[in-house]
PDB file of C-alpha atoms in Angstrom:
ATOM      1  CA  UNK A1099       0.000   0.000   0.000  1.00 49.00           C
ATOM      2  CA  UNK A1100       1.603   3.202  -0.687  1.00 50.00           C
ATOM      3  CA  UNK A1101       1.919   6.209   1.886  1.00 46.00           C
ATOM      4  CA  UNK A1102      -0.741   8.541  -0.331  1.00 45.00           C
ATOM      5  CA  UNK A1103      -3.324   5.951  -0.463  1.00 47.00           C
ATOM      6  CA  UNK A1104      -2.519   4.599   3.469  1.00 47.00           C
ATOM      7  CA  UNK A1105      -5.372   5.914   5.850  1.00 47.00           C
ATOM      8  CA  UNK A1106      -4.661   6.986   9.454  1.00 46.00           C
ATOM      9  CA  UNK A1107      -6.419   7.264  12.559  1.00 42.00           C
ATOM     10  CA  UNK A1108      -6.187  10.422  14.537  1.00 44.00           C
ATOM     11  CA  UNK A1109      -7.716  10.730  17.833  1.00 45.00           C
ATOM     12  CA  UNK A1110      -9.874  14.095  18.552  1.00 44.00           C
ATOM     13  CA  UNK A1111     -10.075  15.506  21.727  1.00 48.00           C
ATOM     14  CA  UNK A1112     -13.252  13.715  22.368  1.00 51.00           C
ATOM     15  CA  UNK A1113     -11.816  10.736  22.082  1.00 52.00           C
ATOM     16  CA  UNK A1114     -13.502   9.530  18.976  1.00 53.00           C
ATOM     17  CA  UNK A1115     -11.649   8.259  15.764  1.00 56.00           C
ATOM     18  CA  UNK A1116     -11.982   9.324  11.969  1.00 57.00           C
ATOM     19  CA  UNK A1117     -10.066   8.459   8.924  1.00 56.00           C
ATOM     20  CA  UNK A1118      -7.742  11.085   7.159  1.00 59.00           C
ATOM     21  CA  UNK A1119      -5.274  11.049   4.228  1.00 65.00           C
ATOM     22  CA  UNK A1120      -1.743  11.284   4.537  1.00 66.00           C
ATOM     23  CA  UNK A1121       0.031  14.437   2.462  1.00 73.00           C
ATOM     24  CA  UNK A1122       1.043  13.038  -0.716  1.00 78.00           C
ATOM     25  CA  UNK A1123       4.557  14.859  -0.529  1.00 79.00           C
ATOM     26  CA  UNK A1124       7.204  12.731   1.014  1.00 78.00           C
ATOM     27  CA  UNK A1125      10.071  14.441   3.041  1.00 83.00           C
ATOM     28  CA  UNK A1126      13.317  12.922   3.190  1.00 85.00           C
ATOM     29  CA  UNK A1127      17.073  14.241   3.919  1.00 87.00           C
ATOM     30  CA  UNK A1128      19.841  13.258   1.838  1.00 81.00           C
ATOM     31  CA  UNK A1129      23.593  13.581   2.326  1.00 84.00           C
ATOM     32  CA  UNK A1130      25.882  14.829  -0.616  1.00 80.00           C
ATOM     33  CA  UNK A1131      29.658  15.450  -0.223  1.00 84.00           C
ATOM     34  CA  UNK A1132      30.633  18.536  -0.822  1.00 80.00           C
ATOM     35  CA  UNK A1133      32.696  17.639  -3.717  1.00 81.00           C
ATOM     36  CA  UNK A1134      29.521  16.380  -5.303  1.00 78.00           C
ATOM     37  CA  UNK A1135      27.977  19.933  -6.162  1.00 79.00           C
ATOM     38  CA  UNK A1136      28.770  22.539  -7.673  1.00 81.00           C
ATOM     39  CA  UNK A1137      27.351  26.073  -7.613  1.00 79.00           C
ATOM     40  CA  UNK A1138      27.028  28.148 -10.526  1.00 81.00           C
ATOM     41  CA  UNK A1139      27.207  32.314  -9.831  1.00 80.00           C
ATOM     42  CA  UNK A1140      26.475  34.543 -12.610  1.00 83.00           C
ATOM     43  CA  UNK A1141      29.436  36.071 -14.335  1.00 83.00           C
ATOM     44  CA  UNK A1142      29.855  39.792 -13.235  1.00 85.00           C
ATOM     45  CA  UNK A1143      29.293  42.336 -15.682  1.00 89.00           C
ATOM     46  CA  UNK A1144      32.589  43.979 -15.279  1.00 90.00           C
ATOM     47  CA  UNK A1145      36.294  42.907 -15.113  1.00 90.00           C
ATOM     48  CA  UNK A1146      38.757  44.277 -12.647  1.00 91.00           C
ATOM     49  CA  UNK A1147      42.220  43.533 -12.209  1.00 91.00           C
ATOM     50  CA  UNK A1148      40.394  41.507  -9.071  1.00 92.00           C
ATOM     51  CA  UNK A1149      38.196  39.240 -10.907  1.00 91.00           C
ATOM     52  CA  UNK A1150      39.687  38.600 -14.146  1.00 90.00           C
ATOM     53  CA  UNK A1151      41.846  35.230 -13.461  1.00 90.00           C
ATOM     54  CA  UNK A1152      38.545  33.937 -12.156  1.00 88.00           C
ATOM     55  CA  UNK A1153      36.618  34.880 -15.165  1.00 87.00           C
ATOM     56  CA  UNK A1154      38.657  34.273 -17.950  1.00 86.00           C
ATOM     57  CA  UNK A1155      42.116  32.757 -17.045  1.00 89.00           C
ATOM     58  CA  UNK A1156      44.043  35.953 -17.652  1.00 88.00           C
ATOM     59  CA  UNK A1157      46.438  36.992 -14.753  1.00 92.00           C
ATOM     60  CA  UNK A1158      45.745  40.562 -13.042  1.00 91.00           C
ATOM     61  CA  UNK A1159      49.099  41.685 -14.581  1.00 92.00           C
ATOM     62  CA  UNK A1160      48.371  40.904 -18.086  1.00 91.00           C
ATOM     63  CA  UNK A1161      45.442  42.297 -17.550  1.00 91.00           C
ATOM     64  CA  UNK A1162      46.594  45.705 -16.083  1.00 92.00           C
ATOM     65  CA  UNK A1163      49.293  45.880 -19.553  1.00 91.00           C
ATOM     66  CA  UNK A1164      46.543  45.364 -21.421  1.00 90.00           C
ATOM     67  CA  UNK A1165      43.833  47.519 -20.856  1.00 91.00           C
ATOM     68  CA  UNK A1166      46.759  50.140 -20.531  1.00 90.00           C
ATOM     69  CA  UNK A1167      48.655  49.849 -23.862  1.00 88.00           C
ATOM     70  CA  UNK A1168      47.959  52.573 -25.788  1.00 87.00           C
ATOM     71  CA  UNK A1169      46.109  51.064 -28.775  1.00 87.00           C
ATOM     72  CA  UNK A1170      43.378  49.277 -26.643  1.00 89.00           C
ATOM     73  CA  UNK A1171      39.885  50.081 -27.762  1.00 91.00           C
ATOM     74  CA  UNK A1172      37.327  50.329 -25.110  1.00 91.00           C
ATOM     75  CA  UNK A1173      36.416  52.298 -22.265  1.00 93.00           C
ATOM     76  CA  UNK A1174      38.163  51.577 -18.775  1.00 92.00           C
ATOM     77  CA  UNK A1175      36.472  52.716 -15.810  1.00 92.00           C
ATOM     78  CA  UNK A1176      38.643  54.118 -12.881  1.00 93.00           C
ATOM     79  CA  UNK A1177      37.701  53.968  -8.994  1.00 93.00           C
ATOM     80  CA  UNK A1178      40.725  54.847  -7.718  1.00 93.00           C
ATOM     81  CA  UNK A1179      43.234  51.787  -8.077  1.00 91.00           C
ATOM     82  CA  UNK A1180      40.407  49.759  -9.524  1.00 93.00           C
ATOM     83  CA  UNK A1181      40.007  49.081 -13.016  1.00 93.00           C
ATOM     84  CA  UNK A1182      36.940  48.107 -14.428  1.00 93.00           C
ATOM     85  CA  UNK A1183      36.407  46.946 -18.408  1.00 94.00           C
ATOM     86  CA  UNK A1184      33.129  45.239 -19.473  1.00 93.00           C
ATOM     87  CA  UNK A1185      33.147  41.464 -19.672  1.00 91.00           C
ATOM     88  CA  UNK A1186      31.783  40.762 -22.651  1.00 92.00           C
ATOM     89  CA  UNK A1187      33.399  43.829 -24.812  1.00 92.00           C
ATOM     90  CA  UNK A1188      36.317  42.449 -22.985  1.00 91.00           C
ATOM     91  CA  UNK A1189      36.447  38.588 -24.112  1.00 91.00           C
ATOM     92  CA  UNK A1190      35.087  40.118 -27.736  1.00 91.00           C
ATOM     93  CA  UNK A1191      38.529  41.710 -28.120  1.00 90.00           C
ATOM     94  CA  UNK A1192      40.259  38.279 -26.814  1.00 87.00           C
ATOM     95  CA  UNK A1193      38.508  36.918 -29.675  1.00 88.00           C
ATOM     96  CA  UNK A1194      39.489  39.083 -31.965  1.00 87.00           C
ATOM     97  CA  UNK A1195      43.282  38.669 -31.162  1.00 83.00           C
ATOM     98  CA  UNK A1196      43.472  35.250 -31.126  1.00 82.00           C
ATOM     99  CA  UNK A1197      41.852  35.524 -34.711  1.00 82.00           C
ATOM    100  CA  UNK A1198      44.537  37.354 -36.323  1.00 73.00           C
ATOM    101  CA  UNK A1199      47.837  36.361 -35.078  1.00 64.00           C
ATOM    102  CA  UNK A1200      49.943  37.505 -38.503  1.00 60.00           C
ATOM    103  CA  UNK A1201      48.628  41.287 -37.118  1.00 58.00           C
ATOM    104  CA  UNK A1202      50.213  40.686 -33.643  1.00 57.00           C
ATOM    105  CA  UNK A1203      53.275  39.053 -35.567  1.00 60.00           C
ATOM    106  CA  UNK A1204      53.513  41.858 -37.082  1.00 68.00           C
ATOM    107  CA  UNK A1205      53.371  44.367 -34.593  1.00 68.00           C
ATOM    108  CA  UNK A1206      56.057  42.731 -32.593  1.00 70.00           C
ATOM    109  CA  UNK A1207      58.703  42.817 -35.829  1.00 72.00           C
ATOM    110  CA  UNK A1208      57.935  46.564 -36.152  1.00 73.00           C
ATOM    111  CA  UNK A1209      58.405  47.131 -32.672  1.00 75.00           C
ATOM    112  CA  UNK A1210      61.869  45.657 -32.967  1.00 77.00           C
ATOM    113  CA  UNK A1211      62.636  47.468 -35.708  1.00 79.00           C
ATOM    114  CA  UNK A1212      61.913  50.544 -34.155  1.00 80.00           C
ATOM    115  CA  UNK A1213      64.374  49.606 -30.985  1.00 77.00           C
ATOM    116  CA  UNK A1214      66.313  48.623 -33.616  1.00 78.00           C
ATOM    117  CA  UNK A1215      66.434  52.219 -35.123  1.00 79.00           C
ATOM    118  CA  UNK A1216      66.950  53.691 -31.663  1.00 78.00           C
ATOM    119  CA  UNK A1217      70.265  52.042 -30.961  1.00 78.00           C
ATOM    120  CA  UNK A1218      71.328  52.100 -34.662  1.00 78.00           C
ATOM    121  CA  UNK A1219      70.717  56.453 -33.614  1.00 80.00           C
ATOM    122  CA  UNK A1220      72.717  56.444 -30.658  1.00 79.00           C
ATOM    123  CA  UNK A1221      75.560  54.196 -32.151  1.00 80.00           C
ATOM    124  CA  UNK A1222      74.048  50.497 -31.017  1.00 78.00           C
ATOM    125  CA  UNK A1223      73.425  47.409 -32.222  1.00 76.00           C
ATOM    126  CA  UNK A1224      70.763  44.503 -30.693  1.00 75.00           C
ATOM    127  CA  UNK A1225      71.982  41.337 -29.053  1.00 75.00           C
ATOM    128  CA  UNK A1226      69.567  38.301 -29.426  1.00 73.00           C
ATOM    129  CA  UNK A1227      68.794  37.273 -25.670  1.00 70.00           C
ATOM    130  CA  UNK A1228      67.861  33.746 -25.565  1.00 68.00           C
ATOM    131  CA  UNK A1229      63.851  33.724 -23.607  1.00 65.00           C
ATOM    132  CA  UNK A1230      64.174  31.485 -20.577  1.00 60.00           C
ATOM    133  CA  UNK A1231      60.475  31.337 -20.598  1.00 59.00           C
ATOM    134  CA  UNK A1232      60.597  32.970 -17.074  1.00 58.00           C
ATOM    135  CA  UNK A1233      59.795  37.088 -16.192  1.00 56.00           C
ATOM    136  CA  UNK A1234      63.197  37.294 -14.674  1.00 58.00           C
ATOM    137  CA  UNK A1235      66.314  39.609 -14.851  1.00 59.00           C
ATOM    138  CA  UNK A1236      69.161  38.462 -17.497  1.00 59.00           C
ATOM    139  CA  UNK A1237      72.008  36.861 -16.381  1.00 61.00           C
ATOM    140  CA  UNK A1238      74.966  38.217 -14.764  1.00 61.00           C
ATOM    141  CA  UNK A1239      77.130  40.168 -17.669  1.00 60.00           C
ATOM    142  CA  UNK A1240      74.408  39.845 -19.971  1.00 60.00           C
ATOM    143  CA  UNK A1241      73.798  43.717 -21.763  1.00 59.00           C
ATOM    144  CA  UNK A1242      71.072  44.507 -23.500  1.00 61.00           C
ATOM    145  CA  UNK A1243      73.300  45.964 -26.223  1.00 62.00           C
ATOM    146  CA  UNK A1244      76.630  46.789 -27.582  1.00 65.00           C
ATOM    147  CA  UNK A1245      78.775  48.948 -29.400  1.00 68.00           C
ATOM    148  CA  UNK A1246      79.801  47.952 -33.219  1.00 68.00           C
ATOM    149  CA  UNK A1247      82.826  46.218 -34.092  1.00 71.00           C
ATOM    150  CA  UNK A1248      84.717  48.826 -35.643  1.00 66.00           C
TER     151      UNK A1248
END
């Protein structure tokens, strides 16, 4: 017999009995590990140096040199320290980076040549620095350039 369909007998004050229906709802606890769920917050609306590694994977520095290079094309808001770029403007321009790499290439070779140019001015030449992969200084008696054999 199931519990919606099972009568019970409840005494009244008087003492008499009369049938009633059980509530067909059935109340039960259950135990889940915390490991088992998972909560799901809305993404915020903006980006801050703060909330951005959460969000989209991005460290707060690369952030902070992004949103302040010169050529970056939308708004930032400023409360004090805090900067604050809309999310979705914000991963649109991600997009649109990792869509044209040959542009970024490019960028980078001009920016060398325009070093390049700097130290050719003031009597200079580069020296390739071999990338260790790691944000670090160079080595000991490494320069960052040198004068021309003559």
């Amino acid at each position: 017999m199931r519990a919606a369909e099972r009568m019970v007998l409840e005494r009244s004050v008087g003492g008499s009995q009369r049938p009633s229906t059980i509530n067909p709802f059935v109340t039960a606890t259950l135990a889940l590990p915390l490991d088992g769920l998972t909560i799901m917050a809305p993404q915020p609306e903006m980006l801050s140096q703060k909330n951005v590694e959460a969000v989209t994977g991005i460290p707060a520095r690369v952030f902070l040199d992004t949103i302040r290079a010169p050529d970056f094309p939308l708004p930032v808001t400023k409360l004090g320290k805090l900067r604050l770029v809309q999310r979705e403007a914000f991963v649109a321009y991600l997009r649109a980076l990792a869509s044209e790499p040959g542009s970024r290439r490019t960028t980078e070779a001009d920016e060398r040549t325009r070093v390049a140019a700097v130290l050719a001015s003031a009597g200079l030449e580069p020296v390739p620095c071999p990338r260790t992969g790691r944000a670090s200084a160079p080595p000991a008696g490494a320069g960052r350039a040198r004068l021309p054999p003559k």
